[in-house]
PDB file of C-alpha atoms in Angstrom:
ATOM      1  CA  MET A   1     -14.581  -4.662 -15.138  1.00 43.00           C
ATOM      2  CA  SER A   2     -13.521  -1.060 -14.869  1.00 42.00           C
ATOM      3  CA  SER A   3     -10.874   0.703 -16.891  1.00 41.00           C
ATOM      4  CA  GLN A   4      -9.464   1.901 -13.544  1.00 44.00           C
ATOM      5  CA  ALA A   5      -7.774  -1.470 -13.036  1.00 52.00           C
ATOM      6  CA  ASN A   6      -5.453  -1.419 -10.038  1.00 74.00           C
ATOM      7  CA  GLN A   7      -5.426   2.329  -9.732  1.00 86.00           C
ATOM      8  CA  PRO A   8      -4.929   3.773  -6.265  1.00 92.00           C
ATOM      9  CA  LEU A   9      -7.770   5.595  -4.587  1.00 94.00           C
ATOM     10  CA  PRO A  10      -7.797   9.147  -5.938  1.00 94.00           C
ATOM     11  CA  GLU A  11      -6.614  12.211  -4.045  1.00 95.00           C
ATOM     12  CA  GLY A  12      -9.489  13.550  -1.958  1.00 96.00           C
ATOM     13  CA  PHE A  13     -11.295  10.175  -1.762  1.00 96.00           C
ATOM     14  CA  GLN A  14     -13.199   9.927   1.511  1.00 96.00           C
ATOM     15  CA  LEU A  15     -12.676   6.604   3.288  1.00 95.00           C
ATOM     16  CA  GLU A  16     -14.622   6.539   6.547  1.00 94.00           C
ATOM     17  CA  ASN A  17     -13.211   9.491   8.591  1.00 95.00           C
ATOM     18  CA  TYR A  18     -10.139   9.804   6.379  1.00 97.00           C
ATOM     19  CA  ARG A  19      -9.355  11.833   3.266  1.00 98.00           C
ATOM     20  CA  ILE A  20      -6.761  10.319   0.942  1.00 97.00           C
ATOM     21  CA  LEU A  21      -3.921  12.745   0.142  1.00 97.00           C
ATOM     22  CA  ARG A  22      -1.642  10.578  -1.991  1.00 97.00           C
ATOM     23  CA  LEU A  23      -0.246   7.121  -2.619  1.00 96.00           C
ATOM     24  CA  LEU A  24       2.860   6.334  -0.554  1.00 94.00           C
ATOM     25  CA  SER A  25       3.671   2.863  -1.877  1.00 90.00           C
ATOM     26  CA  SER A  26       2.243  -0.106  -3.694  1.00 89.00           C
ATOM     27  CA  GLY A  27       3.122  -3.756  -3.839  1.00 84.00           C
ATOM     28  CA  GLY A  28       1.625  -6.971  -5.060  1.00 85.00           C
ATOM     29  CA  PHE A  29      -0.852  -7.178  -2.181  1.00 91.00           C
ATOM     30  CA  SER A  30      -1.514  -3.657  -0.980  1.00 93.00           C
ATOM     31  CA  PHE A  31      -1.523   0.083  -1.490  1.00 95.00           C
ATOM     32  CA  VAL A  32      -0.426   2.434   1.305  1.00 96.00           C
ATOM     33  CA  TYR A  33      -1.776   5.983   1.341  1.00 97.00           C
ATOM     34  CA  LEU A  34      -1.061   9.171   3.215  1.00 98.00           C
ATOM     35  CA  ALA A  35      -4.366  10.458   4.562  1.00 98.00           C
ATOM     36  CA  HIS A  36      -5.744  12.947   7.084  1.00 97.00           C
ATOM     37  CA  ASP A  37      -8.378  12.254   9.670  1.00 95.00           C
ATOM     38  CA  GLU A  38     -11.100  14.760  10.530  1.00 93.00           C
ATOM     39  CA  LYS A  39      -8.634  16.657  12.771  1.00 95.00           C
ATOM     40  CA  GLU A  40      -6.108  16.887   9.880  1.00 95.00           C
ATOM     41  CA  THR A  41      -3.782  14.414  11.631  1.00 96.00           C
ATOM     42  CA  PRO A  42      -1.660  12.553   9.079  1.00 97.00           C
ATOM     43  CA  VAL A  43      -2.049   8.758   9.056  1.00 98.00           C
ATOM     44  CA  ALA A  44      -1.024   5.890   6.816  1.00 97.00           C
ATOM     45  CA  ILE A  45      -3.797   3.672   5.473  1.00 98.00           C
ATOM     46  CA  LYS A  46      -2.968   0.256   4.095  1.00 97.00           C
ATOM     47  CA  GLU A  47      -5.492  -1.213   1.654  1.00 97.00           C
ATOM     48  CA  TYR A  48      -5.604  -4.940   0.883  1.00 97.00           C
ATOM     49  CA  LEU A  49      -5.423  -5.070  -2.903  1.00 95.00           C
ATOM     50  CA  PRO A  50      -3.796  -8.177  -4.411  1.00 95.00           C
ATOM     51  CA  THR A  51      -3.312  -6.946  -7.961  1.00 90.00           C
ATOM     52  CA  SER A  52      -3.184 -10.443  -9.442  1.00 92.00           C
ATOM     53  CA  LEU A  53      -6.675 -11.210  -8.096  1.00 94.00           C
ATOM     54  CA  VAL A  54      -8.660  -7.954  -8.265  1.00 93.00           C
ATOM     55  CA  VAL A  55      -9.173  -4.694 -10.111  1.00 91.00           C
ATOM     56  CA  ARG A  56     -10.515  -1.372  -8.898  1.00 90.00           C
ATOM     57  CA  GLY A  57     -14.117  -0.862  -9.867  1.00 85.00           C
ATOM     58  CA  THR A  58     -16.219   2.278  -9.646  1.00 85.00           C
ATOM     59  CA  GLY A  59     -16.502   4.219  -6.400  1.00 87.00           C
ATOM     60  CA  GLY A  60     -13.423   2.575  -4.924  1.00 88.00           C
ATOM     61  CA  GLN A  61     -14.984  -0.899  -5.010  1.00 90.00           C
ATOM     62  CA  ILE A  62     -12.812  -3.963  -5.621  1.00 91.00           C
ATOM     63  CA  GLU A  63     -13.856  -6.539  -8.219  1.00 91.00           C
ATOM     64  CA  LEU A  64     -12.463 -10.042  -8.588  1.00 92.00           C
ATOM     65  CA  ARG A  65     -10.756 -10.747 -11.902  1.00 92.00           C
ATOM     66  CA  SER A  66     -12.324 -14.219 -11.804  1.00 93.00           C
ATOM     67  CA  SER A  67     -14.880 -15.765  -9.455  1.00 93.00           C
ATOM     68  CA  ALA A  68     -12.602 -18.828  -9.366  1.00 95.00           C
ATOM     69  CA  GLN A  69     -10.193 -16.729  -7.268  1.00 94.00           C
ATOM     70  CA  SER A  70     -12.766 -15.876  -4.617  1.00 95.00           C
ATOM     71  CA  ASP A  71     -11.447 -18.321  -1.998  1.00 96.00           C
ATOM     72  CA  THR A  72      -7.850 -17.148  -2.475  1.00 96.00           C
ATOM     73  CA  PHE A  73      -8.915 -13.501  -2.147  1.00 96.00           C
ATOM     74  CA  GLU A  74     -10.980 -14.213   0.985  1.00 97.00           C
ATOM     75  CA  LEU A  75      -8.114 -16.118   2.594  1.00 96.00           C
ATOM     76  CA  GLY A  76      -5.802 -13.152   1.945  1.00 96.00           C
ATOM     77  CA  ARG A  77      -8.321 -10.651   3.279  1.00 97.00           C
ATOM     78  CA  ARG A  78      -8.783 -12.681   6.461  1.00 97.00           C
ATOM     79  CA  SER A  79      -5.001 -12.864   6.858  1.00 94.00           C
ATOM     80  CA  PHE A  80      -4.720  -9.071   6.341  1.00 95.00           C
ATOM     81  CA  LEU A  81      -7.370  -8.443   9.014  1.00 97.00           C
ATOM     82  CA  ASN A  82      -5.762 -10.949  11.393  1.00 93.00           C
ATOM     83  CA  GLU A  83      -2.433  -9.134  11.007  1.00 91.00           C
ATOM     84  CA  ALA A  84      -4.150  -5.809  11.740  1.00 95.00           C
ATOM     85  CA  ARG A  85      -5.924  -7.277  14.768  1.00 95.00           C
ATOM     86  CA  LEU A  86      -2.642  -8.706  16.031  1.00 91.00           C
ATOM     87  CA  LEU A  87      -0.646  -5.492  15.586  1.00 91.00           C
ATOM     88  CA  ALA A  88      -3.397  -3.472  17.289  1.00 95.00           C
ATOM     89  CA  ARG A  89      -2.718  -5.479  20.481  1.00 93.00           C
ATOM     90  CA  PHE A  90       0.850  -4.238  20.857  1.00 93.00           C
ATOM     91  CA  ASP A  91       2.253  -0.948  22.055  1.00 90.00           C
ATOM     92  CA  HIS A  92       6.020  -0.846  21.523  1.00 91.00           C
ATOM     93  CA  PRO A  93       7.967   2.062  19.987  1.00 90.00           C
ATOM     94  CA  SER A  94       9.601  -0.247  17.434  1.00 91.00           C
ATOM     95  CA  LEU A  95       6.376  -1.907  16.277  1.00 91.00           C
ATOM     96  CA  VAL A  96       3.922  -0.175  14.012  1.00 90.00           C
ATOM     97  CA  LYS A  97       0.716   0.635  15.873  1.00 93.00           C
ATOM     98  CA  VAL A  98      -2.588  -0.139  14.196  1.00 96.00           C
ATOM     99  CA  TYR A  99      -5.218   2.359  15.318  1.00 96.00           C
ATOM    100  CA  ARG A 100      -8.150   0.684  13.599  1.00 96.00           C
ATOM    101  CA  PHE A 101      -9.104  -1.670  10.809  1.00 97.00           C
ATOM    102  CA  TRP A 102     -12.275  -2.429   8.901  1.00 97.00           C
ATOM    103  CA  GLU A 103     -13.814  -3.898   5.759  1.00 96.00           C
ATOM    104  CA  ALA A 104     -15.329  -1.716   3.029  1.00 95.00           C
ATOM    105  CA  ASN A 105     -15.405  -1.546  -0.773  1.00 94.00           C
ATOM    106  CA  GLN A 106     -15.143  -5.364  -0.914  1.00 94.00           C
ATOM    107  CA  THR A 107     -11.683  -5.217   0.691  1.00 96.00           C
ATOM    108  CA  ALA A 108     -10.026  -4.284   3.997  1.00 97.00           C
ATOM    109  CA  TYR A 109      -8.075  -1.363   5.457  1.00 98.00           C
ATOM    110  CA  MET A 110      -5.852  -0.624   8.441  1.00 98.00           C
ATOM    111  CA  VAL A 111      -4.905   2.791   9.811  1.00 98.00           C
ATOM    112  CA  MET A 112      -1.471   3.402  11.322  1.00 97.00           C
ATOM    113  CA  PRO A 113       0.605   6.409  12.341  1.00 96.00           C
ATOM    114  CA  TYR A 114       2.326   8.146   9.455  1.00 96.00           C
ATOM    115  CA  TYR A 115       6.079   7.940   9.887  1.00 92.00           C
ATOM    116  CA  GLU A 116       8.648   9.775   7.794  1.00 89.00           C
ATOM    117  CA  GLY A 117      11.891   7.932   7.335  1.00 89.00           C
ATOM    118  CA  ILE A 118      13.799   5.618   5.075  1.00 90.00           C
ATOM    119  CA  THR A 119      14.055   1.863   5.075  1.00 89.00           C
ATOM    120  CA  LEU A 120      17.160   0.074   6.259  1.00 92.00           C
ATOM    121  CA  ARG A 121      17.562  -1.142   2.682  1.00 92.00           C
ATOM    122  CA  GLU A 122      17.579   2.448   1.368  1.00 92.00           C
ATOM    123  CA  ALA A 123      19.987   3.589   4.088  1.00 92.00           C
ATOM    124  CA  ARG A 124      22.390   0.760   3.382  1.00 92.00           C
ATOM    125  CA  ARG A 125      22.204   1.353  -0.376  1.00 92.00           C
ATOM    126  CA  ASP A 126      23.058   5.040   0.122  1.00 92.00           C
ATOM    127  CA  MET A 127      26.046   4.391   2.403  1.00 91.00           C
ATOM    128  CA  GLY A 128      29.451   4.733   0.790  1.00 88.00           C
ATOM    129  CA  LYS A 129      30.989   2.210   3.179  1.00 92.00           C
ATOM    130  CA  PRO A 130      29.856  -0.444   5.662  1.00 92.00           C
ATOM    131  CA  PRO A 131      28.016   0.948   8.707  1.00 91.00           C
ATOM    132  CA  SER A 132      29.843   1.385  11.989  1.00 92.00           C
ATOM    133  CA  GLU A 133      29.383  -1.038  14.850  1.00 93.00           C
ATOM    134  CA  ALA A 134      27.860   1.780  16.937  1.00 92.00           C
ATOM    135  CA  TRP A 135      25.256   2.487  14.253  1.00 91.00           C
ATOM    136  CA  LEU A 136      24.370  -1.214  13.979  1.00 91.00           C
ATOM    137  CA  ARG A 137      24.057  -1.500  17.751  1.00 92.00           C
ATOM    138  CA  SER A 138      21.723   1.534  17.797  1.00 90.00           C
ATOM    139  CA  LEU A 139      19.409  -0.425  15.471  1.00 91.00           C
ATOM    140  CA  LEU A 140      19.660  -3.791  17.154  1.00 92.00           C
ATOM    141  CA  GLY A 141      18.456  -2.734  20.624  1.00 91.00           C
ATOM    142  CA  PRO A 142      15.046  -1.461  19.502  1.00 91.00           C
ATOM    143  CA  LEU A 143      14.647  -4.271  16.955  1.00 92.00           C
ATOM    144  CA  LEU A 144      15.420  -6.984  19.503  1.00 93.00           C
ATOM    145  CA  GLY A 145      13.101  -5.286  22.015  1.00 93.00           C
ATOM    146  CA  ALA A 146      10.235  -5.460  19.526  1.00 92.00           C
ATOM    147  CA  LEU A 147      10.988  -9.107  18.774  1.00 91.00           C
ATOM    148  CA  ASP A 148      11.019  -9.869  22.500  1.00 93.00           C
ATOM    149  CA  VAL A 149       7.541  -8.347  22.885  1.00 92.00           C
ATOM    150  CA  LEU A 150       6.266 -10.407  19.951  1.00 91.00           C
ATOM    151  CA  HIS A 151       7.892 -13.644  21.066  1.00 91.00           C
ATOM    152  CA  ARG A 152       6.560 -13.306  24.620  1.00 91.00           C
ATOM    153  CA  ALA A 153       3.090 -13.170  23.055  1.00 90.00           C
ATOM    154  CA  GLN A 154       3.856 -16.294  20.993  1.00 90.00           C
ATOM    155  CA  VAL A 155       3.967 -14.250  17.778  1.00 87.00           C
ATOM    156  CA  TYR A 156       6.714 -14.902  15.257  1.00 81.00           C
ATOM    157  CA  HIS A 157       7.473 -12.363  12.558  1.00 77.00           C
ATOM    158  CA  ARG A 158       8.418 -14.108   9.335  1.00 73.00           C
ATOM    159  CA  ASP A 159       9.311 -11.130   7.204  1.00 77.00           C
ATOM    160  CA  ILE A 160      12.064  -9.225   8.995  1.00 84.00           C
ATOM    161  CA  ALA A 161      14.014  -7.699   6.148  1.00 86.00           C
ATOM    162  CA  PRO A 162      15.859  -4.444   5.427  1.00 89.00           C
ATOM    163  CA  ASP A 163      12.962  -3.149   3.319  1.00 86.00           C
ATOM    164  CA  ASN A 164      10.545  -3.701   6.243  1.00 85.00           C
ATOM    165  CA  ILE A 165      12.591  -1.789   8.846  1.00 90.00           C
ATOM    166  CA  LEU A 166      11.925   1.959   8.863  1.00 90.00           C
ATOM    167  CA  LEU A 167      14.618   4.245  10.242  1.00 91.00           C
ATOM    168  CA  LEU A 168      13.377   7.358  12.007  1.00 87.00           C
ATOM    169  CA  GLY A 169      15.119  10.332  13.561  1.00 74.00           C
ATOM    170  CA  PRO A 170      18.604   9.664  14.960  1.00 62.00           C
ATOM    171  CA  ASN A 171      18.849   6.204  13.399  1.00 58.00           C
ATOM    172  CA  LYS A 172      18.976   7.683   9.921  1.00 58.00           C
ATOM    173  CA  PRO A 173      22.547   7.541   8.628  1.00 58.00           C
TER     174      PRO A 173
END
């Protein structure tokens, strides 16, 4: 195994038509990068990388920590790709759009628009007092509209949480 265990892809790394600029976030199952496409358009790229199961090898490749975890890793990768495939079907301003997804480097990736904003969790943490009813209503309309689109397609989101809701533009406190 490499000494680069669970390191993000380096700045300048070329991934298909995209050049990695920097790491935006990391969690137990993925890294999210800011990247540019060949037209210098900023995008976010999410990489499936369950840190408990894999390490980063040479050239961006992913290596299993143990072959005994192969089935668990494959199940997660299939789930990641299914989520990407599902999100790519929808076009709603309050749902993240997936432009494309693919497998490479023994893992999987999805490309989305790059949004600048803060999470609802961050906004709430930074507020000195409870939010106003008007502010809450301004959030609920778009959120409920997105849920309606999903539910009409028989899709049920099981991870609606303040740290998964990004506030953009006028919805920032």
